[in-house]
mmCIF file of C-alpha atoms in Angstrom:
data_model
loop_
_atom_site.group_PDB
_atom_site.id
_atom_site.type_symbol
_atom_site.label_atom_id
_atom_site.label_comp_id
_atom_site.label_asym_id
_atom_site.label_seq_id
_atom_site.Cartn_x
_atom_site.Cartn_y
_atom_site.Cartn_z
ATOM 1 C CA MET A 14 -10.616 24.187 19.429
ATOM 2 C CA MET A 15 -7.628 26.402 20.131
ATOM 3 C CA ARG A 16 -5.296 25.017 22.787
ATOM 4 C CA ARG A 17 -2.909 27.115 24.823
ATOM 5 C CA ALA A 18 0.795 26.400 24.430
ATOM 6 C CA THR A 19 1.138 26.140 28.210
ATOM 7 C CA GLU A 20 -0.812 22.899 28.550
ATOM 8 C CA THR A 21 0.415 19.371 27.893
ATOM 9 C CA ILE A 22 -1.601 17.330 25.441
ATOM 10 C CA ARG A 23 -1.437 13.670 24.558
ATOM 11 C CA ILE A 24 -2.268 12.362 21.108
ATOM 12 C CA VAL A 25 -3.365 8.741 20.914
ATOM 13 C CA PRO A 26 -4.459 6.649 17.930
ATOM 14 C CA PRO A 27 -8.177 6.034 17.400
ATOM 15 C CA ARG A 28 -9.647 3.252 19.535
ATOM 16 C CA LEU A 29 -11.331 1.606 16.556
ATOM 17 C CA ALA A 30 -7.946 0.445 15.213
ATOM 18 C CA ALA A 31 -7.068 -1.060 18.612
ATOM 19 C CA PHE A 32 -10.399 -2.886 18.800
ATOM 20 C CA ALA A 33 -9.982 -4.167 15.235
ATOM 21 C CA GLY A 34 -6.486 -5.468 16.051
ATOM 22 C CA LEU A 35 -7.791 -7.087 19.230
ATOM 23 C CA GLY A 36 -10.594 -8.781 17.288
ATOM 24 C CA ILE A 37 -8.191 -10.143 14.694
ATOM 25 C CA ALA A 38 -5.792 -11.392 17.380
ATOM 26 C CA LEU A 39 -8.535 -13.128 19.370
ATOM 27 C CA TRP A 40 -10.094 -14.679 16.260
ATOM 28 C CA SER A 41 -6.673 -15.976 15.168
ATOM 29 C CA LEU A 42 -5.975 -17.367 18.646
ATOM 30 C CA ALA A 43 -9.330 -19.160 18.570
ATOM 31 C CA LEU A 44 -8.398 -20.645 15.193
ATOM 32 C CA ILE A 45 -5.050 -21.862 16.550
ATOM 33 C CA GLY A 46 -6.843 -23.350 19.569
ATOM 34 C CA TRP A 47 -9.251 -25.161 17.254
ATOM 35 C CA LEU A 48 -6.302 -26.488 15.216
ATOM 36 C CA GLY A 49 -4.723 -27.686 18.471
ATOM 37 C CA LEU A 50 -7.848 -29.687 19.226
ATOM 38 C CA GLN A 51 -7.798 -31.134 15.712
ATOM 39 C CA PHE A 52 -4.142 -32.198 16.088
ATOM 40 C CA GLY A 53 -4.804 -33.757 19.495
ATOM 41 C CA GLY A 54 -3.255 -30.922 21.530
ATOM 42 C CA ALA A 55 0.255 -31.043 20.016
ATOM 43 C CA LEU A 56 0.810 -28.111 17.650
ATOM 44 C CA PRO A 57 3.942 -27.655 15.534
ATOM 45 C CA TRP A 58 6.298 -25.015 16.966
ATOM 46 C CA PRO A 59 5.526 -22.353 14.297
ATOM 47 C CA PHE A 60 1.898 -22.317 15.471
ATOM 48 C CA VAL A 61 2.991 -21.927 19.096
ATOM 49 C CA LEU A 62 5.322 -19.058 18.141
ATOM 50 C CA PHE A 63 2.514 -17.419 16.165
ATOM 51 C CA ALA A 64 0.189 -17.798 19.186
ATOM 52 C CA VAL A 65 2.736 -15.969 21.395
ATOM 53 C CA VAL A 66 2.917 -13.119 18.859
ATOM 54 C CA LEU A 67 -0.895 -12.949 18.769
ATOM 55 C CA LEU A 68 -1.093 -12.844 22.583
ATOM 56 C CA THR A 69 1.390 -9.956 22.597
ATOM 57 C CA LEU A 70 -0.692 -8.174 19.951
ATOM 58 C CA ALA A 71 -3.834 -8.682 22.050
ATOM 59 C CA VAL A 72 -2.176 -7.176 25.151
ATOM 60 C CA VAL A 73 -0.916 -4.179 23.141
ATOM 61 C CA CYS A 74 -4.370 -3.613 21.613
ATOM 62 C CA ILE A 75 -6.020 -3.732 25.031
ATOM 63 C CA ALA A 76 -3.513 -1.174 26.363
ATOM 64 C CA GLN A 77 -4.047 1.066 23.311
ATOM 65 C CA SER A 78 -7.799 1.082 23.895
ATOM 66 C CA LEU A 79 -7.486 2.271 27.509
ATOM 67 C CA PRO A 80 -8.121 5.974 28.211
ATOM 68 C CA GLY A 81 -4.907 7.911 27.648
ATOM 69 C CA SER A 82 -3.279 4.934 25.921
ATOM 70 C CA PRO A 83 -0.332 4.070 28.202
ATOM 71 C CA ILE A 84 1.523 2.250 25.406
ATOM 72 C CA ASP A 85 1.084 4.193 22.168
ATOM 73 C CA PHE A 86 1.025 7.994 22.443
ATOM 74 C CA LEU A 87 2.658 11.239 21.454
ATOM 75 C CA GLU A 88 2.832 13.857 24.209
ATOM 76 C CA LEU A 89 3.474 17.533 23.513
ATOM 77 C CA GLY A 90 4.164 19.886 26.394
ATOM 78 C CA PRO A 91 6.195 22.877 27.508
ATOM 79 C CA SER A 92 9.099 20.592 28.434
ATOM 80 C CA GLY A 93 9.280 18.903 25.022
ATOM 81 C CA LEU A 94 8.157 15.964 22.952
ATOM 82 C CA THR A 95 7.572 12.543 24.529
ATOM 83 C CA VAL A 96 6.872 9.384 22.556
ATOM 84 C CA GLY A 97 5.433 6.389 24.384
ATOM 85 C CA GLY A 98 5.764 2.936 22.927
ATOM 86 C CA LEU A 99 5.706 -0.708 23.883
ATOM 87 C CA PHE A 100 9.246 -0.559 25.293
ATOM 88 C CA GLY A 101 9.004 2.680 27.264
ATOM 89 C CA ARG A 102 9.076 6.447 26.811
ATOM 90 C CA ARG A 103 11.532 8.658 24.968
ATOM 91 C CA HIS A 104 11.734 12.409 25.524
ATOM 92 C CA ARG A 105 13.469 15.321 23.780
ATOM 93 C CA ARG A 106 13.396 18.927 24.948
ATOM 94 C CA TRP A 107 12.235 21.490 22.382
ATOM 95 C CA GLN A 108 15.585 23.284 22.720
ATOM 96 C CA ASP A 109 17.418 20.126 21.598
ATOM 97 C CA ILE A 110 15.311 19.660 18.434
ATOM 98 C CA GLU A 111 16.527 21.521 15.374
ATOM 99 C CA ARG A 112 13.899 20.378 12.858
ATOM 100 C CA PHE A 113 11.565 17.550 11.884
ATOM 101 C CA SER A 114 11.835 15.173 8.958
ATOM 102 C CA VAL A 115 8.851 13.131 7.725
ATOM 103 C CA PHE A 116 8.838 10.005 5.555
ATOM 104 C CA LEU A 117 5.461 8.843 4.306
ATOM 105 C CA LEU A 118 4.752 5.681 2.327
ATOM 106 C CA PRO A 119 1.118 5.090 1.373
ATOM 107 C CA MET A 120 -0.067 1.586 2.160
ATOM 108 C CA ARG A 121 -3.446 0.027 1.580
ATOM 109 C CA SER A 122 -5.102 0.656 4.968
ATOM 110 C CA VAL A 123 -2.573 2.245 7.340
ATOM 111 C CA PRO A 124 0.177 4.360 5.774
ATOM 112 C CA LEU A 125 3.761 4.041 6.935
ATOM 113 C CA VAL A 126 4.571 7.411 8.501
ATOM 114 C CA ARG A 127 7.968 7.919 10.107
ATOM 115 C CA VAL A 128 8.785 11.211 11.834
ATOM 116 C CA LYS A 129 12.301 12.054 12.950
ATOM 117 C CA ALA A 130 13.150 14.810 15.415
ATOM 118 C CA ILE A 131 16.616 15.885 14.300
ATOM 119 C CA CYS A 132 18.629 17.248 17.213
ATOM 120 C CA ARG A 133 21.010 20.209 17.191
ATOM 121 C CA SER A 134 24.053 18.528 18.737
ATOM 122 C CA ASP A 135 25.673 15.133 18.418
ATOM 123 C CA SER A 136 25.454 14.627 22.190
ATOM 124 C CA VAL A 137 21.655 14.210 21.931
ATOM 125 C CA ALA A 138 20.515 11.400 19.638
ATOM 126 C CA ASP A 139 17.876 11.998 16.983
ATOM 127 C CA MET A 140 14.498 10.504 17.864
ATOM 128 C CA GLY A 141 12.429 8.698 15.250
ATOM 129 C CA PHE A 142 8.891 7.474 15.793
ATOM 130 C CA SER A 143 6.057 5.987 13.792
ATOM 131 C CA MET A 144 2.715 7.740 13.304
ATOM 132 C CA GLY A 145 0.930 5.330 10.962
ATOM 133 C CA GLY A 146 -2.102 4.965 13.228
ATOM 134 C CA TYR A 147 -2.512 8.742 13.517
ATOM 135 C CA VAL A 148 -2.843 9.548 9.814
ATOM 136 C CA LYS A 149 -5.552 8.662 7.307
ATOM 137 C CA LEU A 150 -4.781 9.363 3.689
ATOM 138 C CA GLY A 151 -7.265 9.712 0.863
ATOM 139 C CA TRP A 152 -6.902 7.880 -2.440
ATOM 140 C CA PHE A 153 -5.684 10.949 -4.319
ATOM 141 C CA ASP A 154 -3.726 12.781 -1.628
ATOM 142 C CA ASP A 155 -0.429 14.294 -2.692
ATOM 143 C CA ILE A 156 2.198 12.499 -0.590
ATOM 144 C CA GLN A 157 4.728 15.363 -0.759
ATOM 145 C CA ASP A 158 2.062 17.809 0.474
ATOM 146 C CA ARG A 159 1.144 15.514 3.381
ATOM 147 C CA GLN A 160 4.813 15.098 4.358
ATOM 148 C CA ARG A 161 5.302 18.859 4.259
ATOM 149 C CA ASP A 162 2.040 19.464 6.204
ATOM 150 C CA LEU A 163 3.049 17.085 8.992
ATOM 151 C CA SER A 164 6.579 18.471 9.198
ATOM 152 C CA ASP A 165 5.235 22.057 9.252
ATOM 153 C CA TRP A 166 2.708 21.124 11.949
ATOM 154 C CA PHE A 167 5.475 19.804 14.222
ATOM 155 C CA GLU A 168 7.533 22.955 13.531
ATOM 156 C CA HIS A 169 4.547 25.158 14.482
ATOM 157 C CA VAL A 170 3.959 23.140 17.661
ATOM 158 C CA LYS A 171 7.620 23.562 18.591
ATOM 159 C CA ALA A 172 7.412 27.308 17.873
ATOM 160 C CA ALA A 173 4.279 27.625 20.028
ATOM 161 C CA TYR A 174 5.979 25.979 23.007
ATOM 162 C CA THR A 175 9.319 27.776 22.654
ATOM 163 C CA GLY A 176 7.904 31.268 22.108
ATOM 164 C CA GLY A 177 8.502 31.476 18.352
ATOM 165 C CA ASN A 178 4.724 31.684 17.873
ATOM 166 C CA HIS A 179 3.597 34.862 19.611
ATOM 167 C CA SER A 180 -0.098 33.933 19.589
ATOM 168 C CA GLY A 181 0.482 31.465 22.437
ATOM 169 C CA THR A 182 -1.795 28.832 20.902
ATOM 170 C CA LEU A 183 -1.064 25.465 19.367
ATOM 171 C CA PRO A 184 -1.799 25.047 15.665
ATOM 172 C CA GLU A 185 -4.900 23.188 14.536
ATOM 173 C CA THR A 186 -4.275 19.598 13.519
ATOM 174 C CA PRO A 187 -4.561 18.802 9.796
ATOM 175 C CA GLY A 188 -7.921 17.383 8.703
ATOM 176 C CA TRP A 189 -6.421 14.021 7.755
ATOM 177 C CA PHE A 190 -4.870 13.620 11.206
ATOM 178 C CA VAL A 191 -7.008 11.056 13.045
ATOM 179 C CA GLY A 192 -5.297 10.895 16.427
ATOM 180 C CA ARG A 193 -7.407 11.781 19.474
ATOM 181 C CA MET A 194 -6.254 14.727 21.583
ATOM 182 C CA THR A 195 -6.483 14.035 25.309
ATOM 183 C CA LYS A 196 -4.922 15.264 28.504
ATOM 184 C CA PRO A 197 -2.215 13.006 29.930
ATOM 185 C CA PRO A 198 -2.925 11.087 33.145
ATOM 186 C CA LEU A 199 -2.432 13.172 36.302
ATOM 187 C CA SER A 200 0.862 11.483 37.175
ATOM 188 C CA ARG A 201 2.322 12.445 33.778
ATOM 189 C CA ARG A 202 1.013 16.043 33.905
ATOM 190 C CA ARG A 203 3.233 16.836 36.874
ATOM 191 C CA ILE A 204 6.283 15.339 35.161
ATOM 192 C CA ALA A 205 5.726 17.182 31.852
ATOM 193 C CA ALA A 206 5.210 20.592 33.451
#
C-alpha cells in the first residue's frame, strides 16, 4: 500500500513478541511466588530484585500490546522522526538529520539492530535507537545487505518528507521488516503535523 508523504505513520513491533514477553514474565513471577511459599515467605534479596525486574517487564509488555503502542514506537511524519521508549519520546526534524547509520548483529531470535540518525550540526545531538523487534532475519540473510537496505529505507523516507522524492509517496517497507504500520493516536497526530 502506497502511503502519502503528508501523513504521519507510527511503526510498532508485532504484538506477538509483547504477548510472549508477558507470558514469560508472568510464568517467572509465578515461579518466584511458589519459591516464596516453599521458603516460608522470606525470599533472598536477589529473588526480590528479579521479581521487580519481571514486574517492570510485564508492565512494558502490556503497554507494547496496546493499540498504537504508547511505549515502543517509531513515528515518521512531516515534522520529523520521533522515537518512543520506556523513558519518553525523542524527536529530530528531518532538516537536522544528515544521514542514517545502521549496526546489525544477528542473534538467535531477535537481532540487535541499532539505527543512528546523524545530525548535521553539533548543536543537535545524534539520536540512536534500537529496532530489534521490528526486523526478522532469515538464516542466510546477508547482514551487510540488510544494513544497507535499512539505511537506504530511512534515507528514502527522509527524502519523501523533505521533497527530495518527487513522487510524494513513502517507500515500501522491506519484506523482512515486521513492524506494524498504524496511525498515531489522535492527540499525537496534531502534534506531529
